[in-house]
Coordinates of C-alpha atoms in Angstrom, one line a residue:
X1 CA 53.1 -54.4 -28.9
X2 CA 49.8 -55.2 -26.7
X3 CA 46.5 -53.9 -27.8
X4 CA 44.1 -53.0 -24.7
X5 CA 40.8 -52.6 -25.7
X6 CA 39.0 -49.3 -24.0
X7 CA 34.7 -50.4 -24.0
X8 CA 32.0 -48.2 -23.0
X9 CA 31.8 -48.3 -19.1
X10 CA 28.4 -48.5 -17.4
X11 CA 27.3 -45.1 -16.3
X12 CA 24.7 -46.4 -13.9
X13 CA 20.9 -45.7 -13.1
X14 CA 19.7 -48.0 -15.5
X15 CA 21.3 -46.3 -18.4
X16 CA 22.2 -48.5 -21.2
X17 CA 23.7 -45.8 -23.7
X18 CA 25.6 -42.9 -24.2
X19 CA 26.7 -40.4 -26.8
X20 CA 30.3 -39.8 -27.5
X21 CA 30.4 -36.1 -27.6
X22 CA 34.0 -34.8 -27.6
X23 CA 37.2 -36.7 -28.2
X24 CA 40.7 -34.9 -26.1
X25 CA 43.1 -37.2 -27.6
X26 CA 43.4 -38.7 -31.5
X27 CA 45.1 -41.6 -33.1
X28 CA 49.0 -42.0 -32.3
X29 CA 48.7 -39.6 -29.2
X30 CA 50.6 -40.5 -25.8
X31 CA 48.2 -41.4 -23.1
X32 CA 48.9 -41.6 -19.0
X33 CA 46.8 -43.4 -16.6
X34 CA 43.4 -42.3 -15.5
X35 CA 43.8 -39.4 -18.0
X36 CA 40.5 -37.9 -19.3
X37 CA 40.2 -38.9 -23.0
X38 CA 36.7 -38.7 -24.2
X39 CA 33.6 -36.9 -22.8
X40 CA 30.3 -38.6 -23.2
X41 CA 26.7 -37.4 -22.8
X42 CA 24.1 -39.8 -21.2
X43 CA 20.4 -39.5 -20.8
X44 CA 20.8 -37.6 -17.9
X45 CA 24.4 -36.1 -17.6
X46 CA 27.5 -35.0 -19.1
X47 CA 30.6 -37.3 -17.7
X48 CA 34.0 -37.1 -18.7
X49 CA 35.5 -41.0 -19.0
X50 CA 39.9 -41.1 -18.0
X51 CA 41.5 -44.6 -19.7
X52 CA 42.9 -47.2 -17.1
X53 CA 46.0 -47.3 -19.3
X54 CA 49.0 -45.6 -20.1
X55 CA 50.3 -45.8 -23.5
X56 CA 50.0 -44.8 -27.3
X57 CA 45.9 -44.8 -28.5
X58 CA 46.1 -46.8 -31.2
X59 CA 42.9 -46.1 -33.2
X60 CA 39.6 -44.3 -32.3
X61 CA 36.7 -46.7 -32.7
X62 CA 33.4 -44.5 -32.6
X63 CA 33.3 -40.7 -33.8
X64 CA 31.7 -38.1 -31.9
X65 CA 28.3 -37.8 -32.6
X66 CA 27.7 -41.5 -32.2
X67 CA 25.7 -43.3 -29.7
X68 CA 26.6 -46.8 -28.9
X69 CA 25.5 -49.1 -25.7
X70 CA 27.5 -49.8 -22.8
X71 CA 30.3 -52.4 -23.9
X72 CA 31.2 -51.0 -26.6
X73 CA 34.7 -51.1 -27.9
X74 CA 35.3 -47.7 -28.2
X75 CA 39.0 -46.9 -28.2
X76 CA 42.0 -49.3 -28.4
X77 CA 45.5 -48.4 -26.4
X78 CA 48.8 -49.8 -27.3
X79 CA 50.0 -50.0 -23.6
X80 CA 53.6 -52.0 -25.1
X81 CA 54.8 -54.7 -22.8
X82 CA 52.9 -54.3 -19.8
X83 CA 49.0 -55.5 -20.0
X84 CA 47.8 -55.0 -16.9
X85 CA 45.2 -52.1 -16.0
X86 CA 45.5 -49.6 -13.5
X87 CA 42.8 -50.0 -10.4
X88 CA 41.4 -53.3 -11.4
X89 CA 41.1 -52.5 -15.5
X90 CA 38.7 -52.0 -17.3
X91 CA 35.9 -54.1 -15.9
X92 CA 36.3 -52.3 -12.2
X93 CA 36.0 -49.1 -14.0
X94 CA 32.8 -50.0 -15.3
X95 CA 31.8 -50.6 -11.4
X96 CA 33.1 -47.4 -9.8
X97 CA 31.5 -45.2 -12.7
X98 CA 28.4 -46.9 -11.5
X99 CA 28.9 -46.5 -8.5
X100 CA 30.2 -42.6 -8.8
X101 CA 26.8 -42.0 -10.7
X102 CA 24.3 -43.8 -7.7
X103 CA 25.2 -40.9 -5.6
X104 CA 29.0 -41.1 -4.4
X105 CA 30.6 -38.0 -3.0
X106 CA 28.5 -35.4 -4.6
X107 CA 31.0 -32.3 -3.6
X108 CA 33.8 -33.5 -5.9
X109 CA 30.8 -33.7 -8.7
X110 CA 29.6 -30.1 -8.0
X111 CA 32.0 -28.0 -9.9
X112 CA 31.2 -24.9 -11.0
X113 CA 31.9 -23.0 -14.6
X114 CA 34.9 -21.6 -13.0
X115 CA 36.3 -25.4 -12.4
X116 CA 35.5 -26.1 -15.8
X117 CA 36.8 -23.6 -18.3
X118 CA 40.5 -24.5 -18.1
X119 CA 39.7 -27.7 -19.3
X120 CA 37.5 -26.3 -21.8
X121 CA 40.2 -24.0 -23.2
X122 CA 42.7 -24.2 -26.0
X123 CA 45.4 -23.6 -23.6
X124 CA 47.4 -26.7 -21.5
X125 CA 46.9 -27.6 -18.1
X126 CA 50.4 -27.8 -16.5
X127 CA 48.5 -27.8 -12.6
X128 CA 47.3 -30.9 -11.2
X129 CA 43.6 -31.9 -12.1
X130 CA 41.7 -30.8 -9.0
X131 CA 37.9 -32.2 -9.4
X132 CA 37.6 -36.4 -9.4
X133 CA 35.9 -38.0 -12.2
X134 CA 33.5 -40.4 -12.5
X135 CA 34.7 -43.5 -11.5
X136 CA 38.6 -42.8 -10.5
X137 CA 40.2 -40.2 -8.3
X138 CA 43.5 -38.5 -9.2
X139 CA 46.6 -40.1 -9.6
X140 CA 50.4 -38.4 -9.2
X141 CA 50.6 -39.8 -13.0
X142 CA 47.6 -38.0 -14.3
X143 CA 48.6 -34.2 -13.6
X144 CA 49.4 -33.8 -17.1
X145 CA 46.9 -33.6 -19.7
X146 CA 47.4 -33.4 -23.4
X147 CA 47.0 -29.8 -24.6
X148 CA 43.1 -29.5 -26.5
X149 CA 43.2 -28.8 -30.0
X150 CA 43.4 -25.1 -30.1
X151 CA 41.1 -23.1 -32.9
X152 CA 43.6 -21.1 -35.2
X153 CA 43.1 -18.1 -36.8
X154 CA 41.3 -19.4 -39.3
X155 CA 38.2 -21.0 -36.8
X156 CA 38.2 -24.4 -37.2
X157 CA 39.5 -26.6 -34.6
X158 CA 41.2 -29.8 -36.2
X159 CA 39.9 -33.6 -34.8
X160 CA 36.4 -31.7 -33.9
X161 CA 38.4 -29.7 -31.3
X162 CA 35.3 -27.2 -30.9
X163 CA 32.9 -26.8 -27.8
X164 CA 29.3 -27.7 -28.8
X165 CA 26.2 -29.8 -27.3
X166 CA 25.3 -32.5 -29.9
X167 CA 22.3 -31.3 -30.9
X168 CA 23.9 -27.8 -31.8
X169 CA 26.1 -29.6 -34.0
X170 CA 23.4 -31.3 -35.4
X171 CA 21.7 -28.3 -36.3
X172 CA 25.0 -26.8 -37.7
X173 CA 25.3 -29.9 -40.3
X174 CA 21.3 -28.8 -41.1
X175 CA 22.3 -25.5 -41.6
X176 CA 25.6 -26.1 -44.1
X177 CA 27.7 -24.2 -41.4
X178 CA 31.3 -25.7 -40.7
X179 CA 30.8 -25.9 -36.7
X180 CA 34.7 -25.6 -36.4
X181 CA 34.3 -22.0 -38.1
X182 CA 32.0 -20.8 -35.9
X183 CA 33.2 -17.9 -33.3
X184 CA 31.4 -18.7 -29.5
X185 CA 29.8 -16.0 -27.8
X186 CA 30.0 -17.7 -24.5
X187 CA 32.8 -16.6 -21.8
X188 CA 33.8 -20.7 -21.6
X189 CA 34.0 -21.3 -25.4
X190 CA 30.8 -23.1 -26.2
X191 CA 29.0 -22.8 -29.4
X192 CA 25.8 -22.1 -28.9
X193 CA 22.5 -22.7 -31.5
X194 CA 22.7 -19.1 -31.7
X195 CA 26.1 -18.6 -32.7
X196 CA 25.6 -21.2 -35.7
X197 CA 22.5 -19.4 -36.4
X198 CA 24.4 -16.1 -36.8
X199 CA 27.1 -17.8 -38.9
X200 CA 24.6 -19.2 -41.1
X201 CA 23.3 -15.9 -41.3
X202 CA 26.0 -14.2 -42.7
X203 CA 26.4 -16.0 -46.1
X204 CA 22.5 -16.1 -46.4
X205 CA 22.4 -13.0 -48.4
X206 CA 25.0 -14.1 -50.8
X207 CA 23.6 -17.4 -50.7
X208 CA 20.0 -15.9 -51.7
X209 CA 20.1 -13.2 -53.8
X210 CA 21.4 -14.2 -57.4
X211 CA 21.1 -10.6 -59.8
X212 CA 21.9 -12.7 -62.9
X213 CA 18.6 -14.9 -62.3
X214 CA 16.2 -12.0 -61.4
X215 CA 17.3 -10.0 -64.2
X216 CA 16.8 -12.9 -67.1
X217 CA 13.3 -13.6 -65.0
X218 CA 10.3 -13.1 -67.8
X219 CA 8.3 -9.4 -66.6
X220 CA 5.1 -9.9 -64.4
X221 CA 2.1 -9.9 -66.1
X222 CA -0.7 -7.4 -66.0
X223 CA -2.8 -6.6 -63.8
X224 CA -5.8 -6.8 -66.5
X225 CA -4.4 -10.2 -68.1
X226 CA -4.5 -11.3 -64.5
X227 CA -8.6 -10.3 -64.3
X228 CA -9.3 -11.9 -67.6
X229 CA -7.6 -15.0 -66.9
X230 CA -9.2 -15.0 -63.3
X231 CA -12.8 -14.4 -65.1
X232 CA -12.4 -16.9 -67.4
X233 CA -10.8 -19.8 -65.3
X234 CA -13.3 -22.1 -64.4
X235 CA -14.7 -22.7 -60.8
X236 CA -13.9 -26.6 -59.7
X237 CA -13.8 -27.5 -56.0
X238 CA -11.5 -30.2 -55.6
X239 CA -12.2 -33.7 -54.6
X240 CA -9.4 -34.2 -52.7
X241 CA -7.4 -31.6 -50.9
X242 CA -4.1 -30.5 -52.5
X243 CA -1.0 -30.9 -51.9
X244 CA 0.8 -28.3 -49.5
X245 CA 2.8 -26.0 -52.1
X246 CA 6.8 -26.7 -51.7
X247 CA 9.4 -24.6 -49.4
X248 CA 11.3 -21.7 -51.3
X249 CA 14.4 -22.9 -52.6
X250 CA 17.3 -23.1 -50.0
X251 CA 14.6 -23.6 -46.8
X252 CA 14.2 -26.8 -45.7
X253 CA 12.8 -28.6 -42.4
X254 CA 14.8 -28.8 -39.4
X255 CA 15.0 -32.5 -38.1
X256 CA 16.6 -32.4 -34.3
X257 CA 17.4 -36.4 -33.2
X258 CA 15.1 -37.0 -30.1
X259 CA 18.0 -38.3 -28.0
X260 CA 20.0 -37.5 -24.5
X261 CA 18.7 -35.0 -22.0
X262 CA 14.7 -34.4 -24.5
X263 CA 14.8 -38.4 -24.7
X264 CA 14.6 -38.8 -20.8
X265 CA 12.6 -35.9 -20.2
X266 CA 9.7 -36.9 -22.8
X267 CA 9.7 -40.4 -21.3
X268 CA 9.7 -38.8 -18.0
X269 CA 6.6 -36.6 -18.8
X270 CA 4.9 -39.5 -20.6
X271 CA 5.0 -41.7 -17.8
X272 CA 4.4 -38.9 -15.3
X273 CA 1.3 -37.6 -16.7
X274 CA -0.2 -41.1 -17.5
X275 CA 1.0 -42.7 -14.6
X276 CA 0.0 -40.1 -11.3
X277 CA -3.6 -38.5 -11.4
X278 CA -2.8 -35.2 -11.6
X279 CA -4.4 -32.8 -9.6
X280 CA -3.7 -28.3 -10.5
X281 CA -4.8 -26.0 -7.7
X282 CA -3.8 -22.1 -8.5
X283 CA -3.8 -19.3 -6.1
X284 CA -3.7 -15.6 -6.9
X285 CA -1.0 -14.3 -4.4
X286 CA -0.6 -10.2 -3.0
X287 CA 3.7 -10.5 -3.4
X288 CA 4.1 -6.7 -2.5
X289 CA 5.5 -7.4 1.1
X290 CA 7.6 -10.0 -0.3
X291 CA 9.6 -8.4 -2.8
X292 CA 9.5 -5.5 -0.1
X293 CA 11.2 -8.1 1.6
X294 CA 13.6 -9.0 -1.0
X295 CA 14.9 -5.5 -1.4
X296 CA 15.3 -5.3 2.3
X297 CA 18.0 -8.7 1.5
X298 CA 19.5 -7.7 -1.1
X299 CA 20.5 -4.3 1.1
X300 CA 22.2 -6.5 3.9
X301 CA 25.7 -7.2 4.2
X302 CA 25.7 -11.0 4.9
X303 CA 23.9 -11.7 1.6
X304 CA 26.2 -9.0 -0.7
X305 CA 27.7 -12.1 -2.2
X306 CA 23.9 -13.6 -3.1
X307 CA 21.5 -12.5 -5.8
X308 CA 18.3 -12.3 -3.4
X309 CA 15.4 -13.1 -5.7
X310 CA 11.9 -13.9 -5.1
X311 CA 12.0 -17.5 -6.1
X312 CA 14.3 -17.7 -2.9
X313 CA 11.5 -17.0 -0.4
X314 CA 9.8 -19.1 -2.5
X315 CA 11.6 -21.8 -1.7
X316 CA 12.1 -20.9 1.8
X317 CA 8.4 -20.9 2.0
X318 CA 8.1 -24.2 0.1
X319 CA 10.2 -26.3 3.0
X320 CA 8.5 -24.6 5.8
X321 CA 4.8 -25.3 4.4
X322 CA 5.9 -29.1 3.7
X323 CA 6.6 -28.8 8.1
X324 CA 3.4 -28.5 8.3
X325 CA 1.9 -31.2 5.4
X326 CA 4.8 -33.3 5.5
X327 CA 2.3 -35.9 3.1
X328 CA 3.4 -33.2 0.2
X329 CA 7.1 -35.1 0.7
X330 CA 5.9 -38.4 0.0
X331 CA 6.7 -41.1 -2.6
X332 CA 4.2 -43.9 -4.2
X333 CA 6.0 -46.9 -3.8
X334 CA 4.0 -49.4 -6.0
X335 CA 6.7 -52.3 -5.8
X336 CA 6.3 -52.4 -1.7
X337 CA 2.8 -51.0 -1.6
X338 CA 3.8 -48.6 0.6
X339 CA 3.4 -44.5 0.8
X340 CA 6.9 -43.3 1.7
X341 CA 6.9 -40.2 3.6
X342 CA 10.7 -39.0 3.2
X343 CA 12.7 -37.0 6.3
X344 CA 14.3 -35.2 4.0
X345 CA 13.3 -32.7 1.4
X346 CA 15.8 -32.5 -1.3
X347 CA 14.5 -29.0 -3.7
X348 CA 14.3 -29.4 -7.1
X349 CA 14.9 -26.1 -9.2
X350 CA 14.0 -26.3 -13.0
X351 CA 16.5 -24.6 -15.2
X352 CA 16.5 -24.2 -18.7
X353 CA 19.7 -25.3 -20.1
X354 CA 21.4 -25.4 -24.1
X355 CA 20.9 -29.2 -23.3
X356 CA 17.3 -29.1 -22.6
X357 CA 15.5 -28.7 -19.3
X358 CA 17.3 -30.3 -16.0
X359 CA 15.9 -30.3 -12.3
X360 CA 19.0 -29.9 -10.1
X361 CA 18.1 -30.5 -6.0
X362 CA 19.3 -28.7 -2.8
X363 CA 19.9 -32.0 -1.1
X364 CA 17.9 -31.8 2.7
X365 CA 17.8 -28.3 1.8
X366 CA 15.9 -27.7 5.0
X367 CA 19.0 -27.6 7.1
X368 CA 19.6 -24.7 5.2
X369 CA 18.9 -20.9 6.7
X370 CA 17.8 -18.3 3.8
X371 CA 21.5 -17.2 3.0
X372 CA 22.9 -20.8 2.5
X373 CA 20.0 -21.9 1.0
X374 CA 20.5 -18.9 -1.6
X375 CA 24.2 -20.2 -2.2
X376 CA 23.3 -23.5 -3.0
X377 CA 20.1 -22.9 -5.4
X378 CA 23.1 -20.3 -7.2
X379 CA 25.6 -22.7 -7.1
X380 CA 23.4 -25.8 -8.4
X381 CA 21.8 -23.8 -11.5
X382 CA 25.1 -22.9 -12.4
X383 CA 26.3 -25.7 -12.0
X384 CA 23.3 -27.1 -14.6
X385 CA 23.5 -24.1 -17.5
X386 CA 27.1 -23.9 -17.7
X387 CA 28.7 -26.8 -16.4
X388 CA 28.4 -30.7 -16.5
X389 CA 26.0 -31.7 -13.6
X390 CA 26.4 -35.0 -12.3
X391 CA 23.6 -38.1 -12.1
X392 CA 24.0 -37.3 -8.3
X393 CA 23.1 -34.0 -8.3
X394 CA 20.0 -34.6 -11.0
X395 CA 19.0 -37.4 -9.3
X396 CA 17.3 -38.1 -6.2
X397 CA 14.6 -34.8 -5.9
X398 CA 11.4 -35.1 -3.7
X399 CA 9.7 -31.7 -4.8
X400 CA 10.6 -29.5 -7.6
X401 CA 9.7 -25.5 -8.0
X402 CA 9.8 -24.0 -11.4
X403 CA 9.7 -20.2 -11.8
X404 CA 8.5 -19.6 -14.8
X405 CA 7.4 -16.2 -14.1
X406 CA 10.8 -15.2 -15.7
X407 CA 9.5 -15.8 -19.1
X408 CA 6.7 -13.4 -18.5
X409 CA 4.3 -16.0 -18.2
X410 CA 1.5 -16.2 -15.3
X411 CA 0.6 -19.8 -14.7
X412 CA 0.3 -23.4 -16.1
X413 CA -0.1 -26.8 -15.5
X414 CA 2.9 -28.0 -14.7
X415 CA 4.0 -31.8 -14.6
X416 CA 5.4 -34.2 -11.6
X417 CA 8.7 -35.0 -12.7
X418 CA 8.5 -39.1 -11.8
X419 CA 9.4 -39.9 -8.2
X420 CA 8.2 -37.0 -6.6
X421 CA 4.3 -36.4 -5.6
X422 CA 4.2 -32.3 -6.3
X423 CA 5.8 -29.3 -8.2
X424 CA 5.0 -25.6 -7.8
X425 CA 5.1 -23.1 -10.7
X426 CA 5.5 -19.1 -9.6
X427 CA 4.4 -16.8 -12.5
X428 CA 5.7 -13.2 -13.7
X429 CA 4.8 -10.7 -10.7
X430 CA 3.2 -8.2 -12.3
X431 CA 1.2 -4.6 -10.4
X432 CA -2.0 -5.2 -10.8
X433 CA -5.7 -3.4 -9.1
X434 CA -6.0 -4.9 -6.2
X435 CA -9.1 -4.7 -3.2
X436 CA -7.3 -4.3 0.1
X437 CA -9.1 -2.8 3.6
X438 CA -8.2 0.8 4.4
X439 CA -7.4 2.0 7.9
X440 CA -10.4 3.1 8.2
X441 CA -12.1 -1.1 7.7
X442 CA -13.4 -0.2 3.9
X443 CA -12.7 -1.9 1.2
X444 CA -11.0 0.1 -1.8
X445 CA -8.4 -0.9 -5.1
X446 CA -4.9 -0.4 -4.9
X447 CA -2.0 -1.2 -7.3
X448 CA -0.2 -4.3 -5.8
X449 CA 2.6 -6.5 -6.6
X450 CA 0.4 -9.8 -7.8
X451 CA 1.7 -13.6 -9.2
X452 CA 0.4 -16.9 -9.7
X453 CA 0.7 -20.2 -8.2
X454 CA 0.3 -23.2 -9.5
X455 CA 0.5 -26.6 -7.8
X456 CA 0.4 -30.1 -9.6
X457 CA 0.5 -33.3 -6.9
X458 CA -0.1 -36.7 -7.2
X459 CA -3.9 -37.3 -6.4
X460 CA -2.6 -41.1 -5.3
X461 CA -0.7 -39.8 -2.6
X462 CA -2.3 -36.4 -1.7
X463 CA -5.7 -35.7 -0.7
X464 CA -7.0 -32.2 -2.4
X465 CA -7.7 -31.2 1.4
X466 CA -3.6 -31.5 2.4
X467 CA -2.7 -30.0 -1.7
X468 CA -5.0 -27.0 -0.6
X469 CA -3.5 -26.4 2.4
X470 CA -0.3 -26.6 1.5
X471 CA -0.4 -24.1 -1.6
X472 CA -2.6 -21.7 1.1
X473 CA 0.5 -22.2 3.8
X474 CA 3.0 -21.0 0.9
X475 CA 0.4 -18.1 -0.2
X476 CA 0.3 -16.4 3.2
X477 CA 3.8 -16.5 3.9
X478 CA 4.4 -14.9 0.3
X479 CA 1.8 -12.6 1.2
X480 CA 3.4 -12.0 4.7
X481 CA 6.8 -12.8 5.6
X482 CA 6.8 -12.3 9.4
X483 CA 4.4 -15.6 8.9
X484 CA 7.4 -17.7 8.3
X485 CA 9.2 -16.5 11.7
X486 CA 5.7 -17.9 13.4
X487 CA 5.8 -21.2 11.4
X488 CA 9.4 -22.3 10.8

C-alpha cells in the first residue's frame, strides 16, 4: 500500500488560503485521475480542485467549513503500487492552478448555470466532463465521476452532501436548523439564507409558545398598584448608565465569520477609499428617449434572444465617452511611477450575489456592438449569481458600472474597486416634473423619465475637468441616443 499525500494547491493572485466548502468523495471511495474531489472557495472565487491520482482516498484530512493555507495536507490517496502522479504530481498541479487562475483560457472558465447543474445534482454523470478545471484539462480516464450524495426522502444529505455557500451554513448552525433538512428553492439545488430562514421558521412557534408556562405565570398586577408603586418609587438618576436589558429567551446575536468573498471586498474598500482621493460628481439625466429607445430593442428580431435593459445603453455609452477621455481608462502605477493609460476597456458590472458582491468584466468590451455586448454582460452576471466565476473573469477590470437603480435607490457615493481610476452608479428612473422648451421656444413642466448619475474617479489620475466631461458625454447620450451614432 502507498499513501500519496493530496496538499492544498496554490490558487494564485497572491492568495494564501482557501476554504474547503464541499467534499464529492468520502473515506474508502474509488478515485480516477484528475477527478474533481473537493470544491474550495478562495477570496475571490469558487474552484473545483480534481486529485493527480488514481486510487482508494484513504482518509479526509480537513472538513468542510475549514480554512487552511496553501500546503496543507488535505486529503491522503492510497494509489497501491504505483507512486507516481499524473501530469508532473502534485507540485505541477500547484503551478498550472496558478497559472489557470492568472488569466488562462478564460472561455473554458465561463460556464454558465446550465454547465453547472448536473454536477450539482444528486443524479450521476455517465457523459464526459465537458468544462476544464483549474489547473488540468480532461483526461479519457476522468469521464466518470462518483455519483454525489443524493438527499433522500427524509432531507438530509449524508457526508454534507447538500448545496450551500459557507456562510449560509454558518447561519444554519446559528439558527439550530439541520442544513441537510433543508428543502432549496433554487432551480440548481442550492440552499439559500432564505430557505434556512424559512426552515427555522417553521418550528419557531412550537419552539416559542409553551401553554403550560403561561398558564402557571402569576396574574398582572393592577393598574392602581402600578400608580402607587410608580408614586412612591423614588426619583434617582443614575451615575452610570445601565446595562442594556437582555434578549428574550431563544433570540440571540447573529455572528457571520468575516471571511472569503466580504474579506476581500472590505480590504478592497479599505484600501480603496484611503488609498485614491476620491472625487463624486452626480448628474441629473432626462432618460425618456432612452428607455424610448430600449422598447424600440427589445421589439427587434436580432435581440429576441437579449433582455434589452437600460443599464445596456448605459454601458454602451460608458465605452464610447471613455473614446473621447481615454484618461478615465487609466491605472496609477506607483511601483513604476507611471500613469498607465490601458487600450483596452475591460467593463466591470457589479452584481449582488448569495456570496457577497463580485464585479465580473466584459473583457475589451469595446469590440463589442450593442447586441453582443448585451450577450456577454447576460452571460457574465449569470455566470457570477448562479455559477462559480473564475479569478479570470473577476480579475483584471479597468472601469466598473453599478446599477443600483434596481433597488429603488437614486444615487450614492460609490467606491473605486482597487486597480481601476472610476465607477459609475445609475439610480432608479423614476417620472418626475420636468422644464423642457415647447415648440413654440417657452419653457413649461412636463412628466419625464429622470435618473441619477453618480461618478467616483481617482483625483490622482483624473483632473475634475476630464471626470466632468466624461459624466456630461455619458449624460447627453442617455439623454439622446442618435448622439452615440455621431460619437462612436
Amino acid at each position: 500500500m502507498a499513501i500519496q499525500e493530496f496538499t492544498l494547491p496554490d490558487p494564485g493572485e497572491g492568495l494564501v488560503e482557501a476554504e474547503i466548502v464541499t467534499w464529492h468523495v468520502a473515506a474508502g471511495d474509488t478515485v480516477d485521475v484528475n477527478q474533481v474531489v473537493l470544491e474550495i472557495e478562495t477570496a475571490k472565487s469558487l474552484v473545483e480542485l480534481p486529485i493527480p491520482w488514481a486510487g482508494r482516498v484513504a482518509s479526509i484530512l480537513v472538513p468542510e467549513g475549514e480554512t487552511v493555507e496553501v500546503g496543507t495536507p488535505i486529503v491522503t490517496i492510497d494509489v497501491g503500487g504505483d507512486t507516481a502522479p499524473a501530469d508532473g504530481g502534485a507540485a505541477g498541479a500547484a503551478d498550472d492552478v496558478s497559472g489557470a487562475a492568472d488569466g488562462g483560457e478564460v472561455a473554458a472558465e465561463m460556464q454558465t448555470a446550465a454547465d453547472v447543474a448536473p454536477a450539482e445534482t444528486g443524479e450521476s454523470d455517465d457523459e464526459p466532463q465537458q468544462k476544464t478545471l483549474v489547473g488540468y484539462g480532461p483526461t479519457p480516464s476522468s469521464s466518470t465521476r462518483r455519483a454525489r450524495r443524493g438527499r433522500g426522502a427524509g432531507g438530509g444529505a449524508s457526508g454534507g452532501g447538500t448545496l450551500a455557500a459557507p456562510a449560509t451554513r454558518g447561519f444554519a448552525k446559528q439558527q439550530g436548523v439541520d442544513i441537510d433538512t433543508v428543502e432549496p428553492s433554487r432551480e440548481d439545488g442550492v440552499v439559500t439564507r432564505d430557505d434556512v430562514k424559512k426552515a427555522g421558521g417553521s418550528n419557531a412557534p412550537a419552539a416559542m409558545s409553551t401553554p403550560s408556562v403561561a398558564s402557571s405565570a402569576p396574574p398582572a398586577p393592577s393598574a392602581d398598584t402600578v400608580a402607587k408603586a410608580a408614586a412612591s418609587a423614588p426619583s434617582v438618576r443614575p451615575d452610570k448608565p445601565t446595562a442594556a436589558a437582555p434578549a428574550p429567551a431563544g433570540l440571540s446575536d447573529e455572528r457571520i465569520p468575516i471571511k472569503g468573498v466580504r474579506k476581500v471586498t472590505a480590504q478592497a474598500m479599505v484600501s480603496s477609499a484611503f488609498t485614491a482621493p476620491h472625487v463624486t460628481e452626480f448628474l441629473t439625466v432626462d432618460m425618456t428617449r432612452t428607455m424610448e429607445f430600449v422598447r424600440e430593442l427589445q421589439g427587434m428580431r436580432e435581440l429576441k434572444d437579449i433582455k434589452v435593459t437600460p443599464l445596456l445603453v448605459v454601458a454602451k455609452a460608458c465605452l464610447i465617452a471613455m473614446q473621447r477621455e481615454p484618461m478615465m481608462n487609466a491605472l496609477w502605477d506607483d511601483a513604476n511611477g507611471e500613469i498607465v493609460i490601458r487600450s483596452e476597456v475591460n467593463l466591470g458590472i457589479a452584481a449582488a450575489t448569495d456570496r457577497g458582491l463580485l464585479v465580473p468584466n466584459v473583457k475589451d468590451a469595446g469590440r463589442f456592438g450593442l447586441g453582443d455586448l448585451g450577450r456577454e454582460i447576460a452571460k457574465l452576471v449569470e455566470i457570477a449569481r448562479h455559477g462559480k466565476p473564475s479569478p479570470a473573469i473577476l480579475n483584471g477590470g479597468t472601469f466598473t458600472i453599478s446599477n443600483i437603480g434596481v433597488f429603488g435607490v437614486d444615487s450614492g457615493t460609490p467606491i473605486i474597486k482597487p486597480g481601476e481610476s472610476g465607477i459609475l452608479a445609475i439610480g432608479t428612473v423614476r417620472p418626475m416634473p420636468w422644464v423642457v422648451e415647447n415648440e413654440r421656444g417657452e419653457q413649461e413642466m412636463v412628466i419625464r423619465q429622470i435618473a441619477q448619475l453618480s461618478l467616483s474617479f481617482d483625483h490622482r489620475i483624473i483632473d475634475g475637468d476630464v471626470g466632468s466631461r466624461y459624466l456630461s458625454t455619458v449624460g447627453q447620450i442617455l439623454e439622446n441616443p442618435a448622439k452615440a451614432m455621431l460619437w462612436g
